[in-house]
mmCIF file of C-alpha atoms in Angstrom:
data_model
loop_
_atom_site.group_PDB
_atom_site.id
_atom_site.type_symbol
_atom_site.label_atom_id
_atom_site.label_comp_id
_atom_site.label_asym_id
_atom_site.label_seq_id
_atom_site.Cartn_x
_atom_site.Cartn_y
_atom_site.Cartn_z
ATOM 1 C CA UNK G 175 -18.958 -1.520 14.222
ATOM 2 C CA UNK G 176 -15.490 -1.474 14.239
ATOM 3 C CA UNK G 177 -14.012 -3.919 16.710
ATOM 4 C CA UNK G 178 -13.430 -1.769 20.041
ATOM 5 C CA UNK G 179 -14.579 1.537 18.410
ATOM 6 C CA UNK G 180 -17.357 3.156 18.535
ATOM 7 C CA UNK G 181 -17.172 4.150 15.709
ATOM 8 C CA UNK G 182 -19.107 2.811 12.280
ATOM 9 C CA UNK G 183 -17.346 1.525 9.193
ATOM 10 C CA UNK G 184 -16.652 3.902 6.950
ATOM 11 C CA UNK G 185 -18.784 4.600 4.167
ATOM 12 C CA UNK G 186 -17.865 2.491 0.415
ATOM 13 C CA UNK G 187 -16.811 5.747 -0.793
ATOM 14 C CA UNK G 188 -14.811 6.726 2.204
ATOM 15 C CA UNK G 189 -12.632 3.209 2.110
ATOM 16 C CA UNK G 190 -11.839 4.507 -1.896
ATOM 17 C CA UNK G 191 -10.535 6.979 0.024
ATOM 18 C CA UNK G 192 -7.982 5.456 2.828
ATOM 19 C CA UNK G 193 -6.762 3.926 -0.568
ATOM 20 C CA UNK G 194 -6.065 6.180 -1.981
ATOM 21 C CA UNK G 195 -4.385 8.239 0.368
ATOM 22 C CA UNK G 196 -2.585 4.858 1.441
ATOM 23 C CA UNK G 197 -1.407 4.803 -2.294
ATOM 24 C CA UNK G 198 0.030 8.057 -2.281
ATOM 25 C CA UNK G 199 1.642 7.621 1.140
ATOM 26 C CA UNK G 200 3.836 5.049 -0.283
ATOM 27 C CA UNK G 201 4.154 6.415 -3.013
ATOM 28 C CA UNK G 202 5.598 9.954 -1.314
ATOM 29 C CA UNK G 203 7.683 7.598 1.110
ATOM 30 C CA UNK G 204 8.929 4.122 -0.739
ATOM 31 C CA UNK G 205 11.821 4.808 -2.789
ATOM 32 C CA UNK G 206 10.942 1.118 -4.002
ATOM 33 C CA UNK G 207 7.246 1.376 -4.848
ATOM 34 C CA UNK G 208 8.988 4.652 -7.367
ATOM 35 C CA UNK G 209 10.785 2.300 -9.411
ATOM 36 C CA UNK G 210 8.584 0.167 -9.534
ATOM 37 C CA UNK G 211 5.373 2.955 -11.466
ATOM 38 C CA UNK G 212 8.419 4.292 -13.606
ATOM 39 C CA UNK G 213 9.214 0.144 -14.502
ATOM 40 C CA UNK G 214 5.288 0.408 -15.154
ATOM 41 C CA UNK G 215 5.199 2.601 -17.098
ATOM 42 C CA UNK G 216 8.294 1.874 -19.273
ATOM 43 C CA UNK G 217 6.089 -1.489 -20.152
ATOM 44 C CA UNK G 218 3.391 0.594 -20.877
ATOM 45 C CA UNK G 219 5.222 2.516 -23.805
ATOM 46 C CA UNK G 220 6.565 -0.386 -25.077
ATOM 47 C CA UNK G 221 3.333 -1.902 -25.140
ATOM 48 C CA UNK G 222 1.834 0.759 -26.916
ATOM 49 C CA UNK G 223 5.130 1.378 -29.726
ATOM 50 C CA UNK G 224 5.803 -2.204 -30.085
ATOM 51 C CA UNK G 225 1.868 -2.875 -30.365
ATOM 52 C CA UNK G 226 1.092 -5.792 -28.395
ATOM 53 C CA UNK G 227 -1.711 -8.192 -28.895
ATOM 54 C CA UNK G 228 -4.405 -7.976 -26.177
ATOM 55 C CA UNK G 229 -3.204 -10.944 -24.629
ATOM 56 C CA UNK G 230 0.150 -9.897 -23.846
ATOM 57 C CA UNK G 231 -1.661 -6.783 -22.816
ATOM 58 C CA UNK G 232 -3.470 -8.732 -19.877
ATOM 59 C CA UNK G 233 -0.078 -10.435 -18.259
ATOM 60 C CA UNK G 234 2.158 -6.969 -19.014
ATOM 61 C CA UNK G 235 -0.839 -5.382 -16.974
ATOM 62 C CA UNK G 236 -1.493 -7.783 -14.445
ATOM 63 C CA UNK G 237 2.351 -8.019 -13.348
ATOM 64 C CA UNK G 238 2.318 -4.506 -13.259
ATOM 65 C CA UNK G 239 -0.557 -4.729 -10.605
ATOM 66 C CA UNK G 240 0.860 -7.642 -8.567
ATOM 67 C CA UNK G 241 4.685 -6.300 -8.039
ATOM 68 C CA UNK G 242 2.654 -2.886 -7.122
ATOM 69 C CA UNK G 243 -0.248 -4.726 -4.669
ATOM 70 C CA UNK G 244 3.265 -6.359 -3.502
ATOM 71 C CA UNK G 245 5.189 -4.203 -2.374
ATOM 72 C CA UNK G 246 2.395 -2.182 -0.650
ATOM 73 C CA UNK G 247 1.369 -5.835 1.110
ATOM 74 C CA UNK G 248 5.089 -6.132 2.110
ATOM 75 C CA UNK G 249 5.650 -1.562 3.033
ATOM 76 C CA UNK G 250 2.937 -2.421 4.793
ATOM 77 C CA UNK G 251 4.133 -5.302 6.707
ATOM 78 C CA UNK G 252 7.303 -3.399 7.644
ATOM 79 C CA UNK G 253 4.983 -0.416 8.663
ATOM 80 C CA UNK G 254 3.842 -2.779 11.400
ATOM 81 C CA UNK G 255 6.592 -4.748 12.650
ATOM 82 C CA UNK G 256 8.434 -1.565 12.825
ATOM 83 C CA UNK G 257 5.020 -0.239 15.343
ATOM 84 C CA UNK G 258 4.802 -3.843 16.819
ATOM 85 C CA UNK G 259 9.170 -3.466 18.233
ATOM 86 C CA UNK G 260 11.905 -0.781 17.472
ATOM 87 C CA UNK G 261 14.546 -3.253 18.922
ATOM 88 C CA UNK G 262 16.290 -5.123 16.423
ATOM 89 C CA UNK G 263 14.438 -9.200 17.281
ATOM 90 C CA UNK G 264 15.032 -11.896 15.172
ATOM 91 C CA UNK G 265 12.043 -12.480 14.388
ATOM 92 C CA UNK G 266 11.192 -8.612 12.818
ATOM 93 C CA UNK G 267 13.704 -9.017 10.268
ATOM 94 C CA UNK G 268 13.188 -12.169 9.935
ATOM 95 C CA UNK G 269 8.833 -11.115 9.518
ATOM 96 C CA UNK G 270 10.709 -8.233 6.663
ATOM 97 C CA UNK G 271 12.904 -9.923 4.707
ATOM 98 C CA UNK G 272 10.428 -12.766 4.005
ATOM 99 C CA UNK G 273 7.958 -10.178 2.901
ATOM 100 C CA UNK G 274 10.742 -8.047 0.628
ATOM 101 C CA UNK G 275 11.234 -11.634 -0.748
ATOM 102 C CA UNK G 276 7.985 -11.856 -1.727
ATOM 103 C CA UNK G 277 8.338 -8.744 -3.918
ATOM 104 C CA UNK G 278 11.966 -9.561 -5.318
ATOM 105 C CA UNK G 279 10.691 -13.503 -6.513
ATOM 106 C CA UNK G 280 7.721 -11.547 -8.220
ATOM 107 C CA UNK G 281 9.544 -9.376 -9.865
ATOM 108 C CA UNK G 282 12.130 -11.568 -10.613
ATOM 109 C CA UNK G 283 8.774 -13.490 -12.452
ATOM 110 C CA UNK G 284 7.199 -10.482 -14.231
ATOM 111 C CA UNK G 285 10.687 -9.653 -15.664
ATOM 112 C CA UNK G 286 10.963 -12.806 -17.126
ATOM 113 C CA UNK G 287 6.992 -12.709 -18.541
ATOM 114 C CA UNK G 288 7.948 -9.248 -19.541
ATOM 115 C CA UNK G 289 11.053 -10.504 -21.469
ATOM 116 C CA UNK G 290 8.948 -13.702 -23.781
ATOM 117 C CA UNK G 291 6.013 -11.002 -24.723
ATOM 118 C CA UNK G 292 7.911 -8.088 -25.730
ATOM 119 C CA UNK G 293 10.950 -10.244 -26.823
ATOM 120 C CA UNK G 294 7.027 -12.182 -29.120
ATOM 121 C CA UNK G 295 6.225 -8.565 -29.870
ATOM 122 C CA UNK G 296 9.931 -7.929 -31.749
ATOM 123 C CA UNK G 297 9.717 -11.175 -33.747
ATOM 124 C CA UNK G 298 12.244 -13.128 -31.598
ATOM 125 C CA UNK G 299 10.302 -16.170 -30.495
#
């Protein structure tokens, strides 16, 4: 049972449906996730063209997944803060800025990993 509710927990399959709905909502409403998906697709295309090895694929796909994960968490934090207050509160700004910084930090890290992986595939390292 869900605390504070008379409803039962959703089935395992229904939970996947909610997750897919959340992903679709994020893609439909958030510009940054669209950009990150595009960059991810470009990284996959580059990996195919350059025929990167299995370990490089793991690194590239892990970076793509982590950046998307971070953006989804950031988006949900922003939504929760917006739900909690419509006022310009310093703590609301702080929470949103720190959540955005986590995505930024992970994106820079993923870019560095991508540079290393693709430079290696091009024989530059």
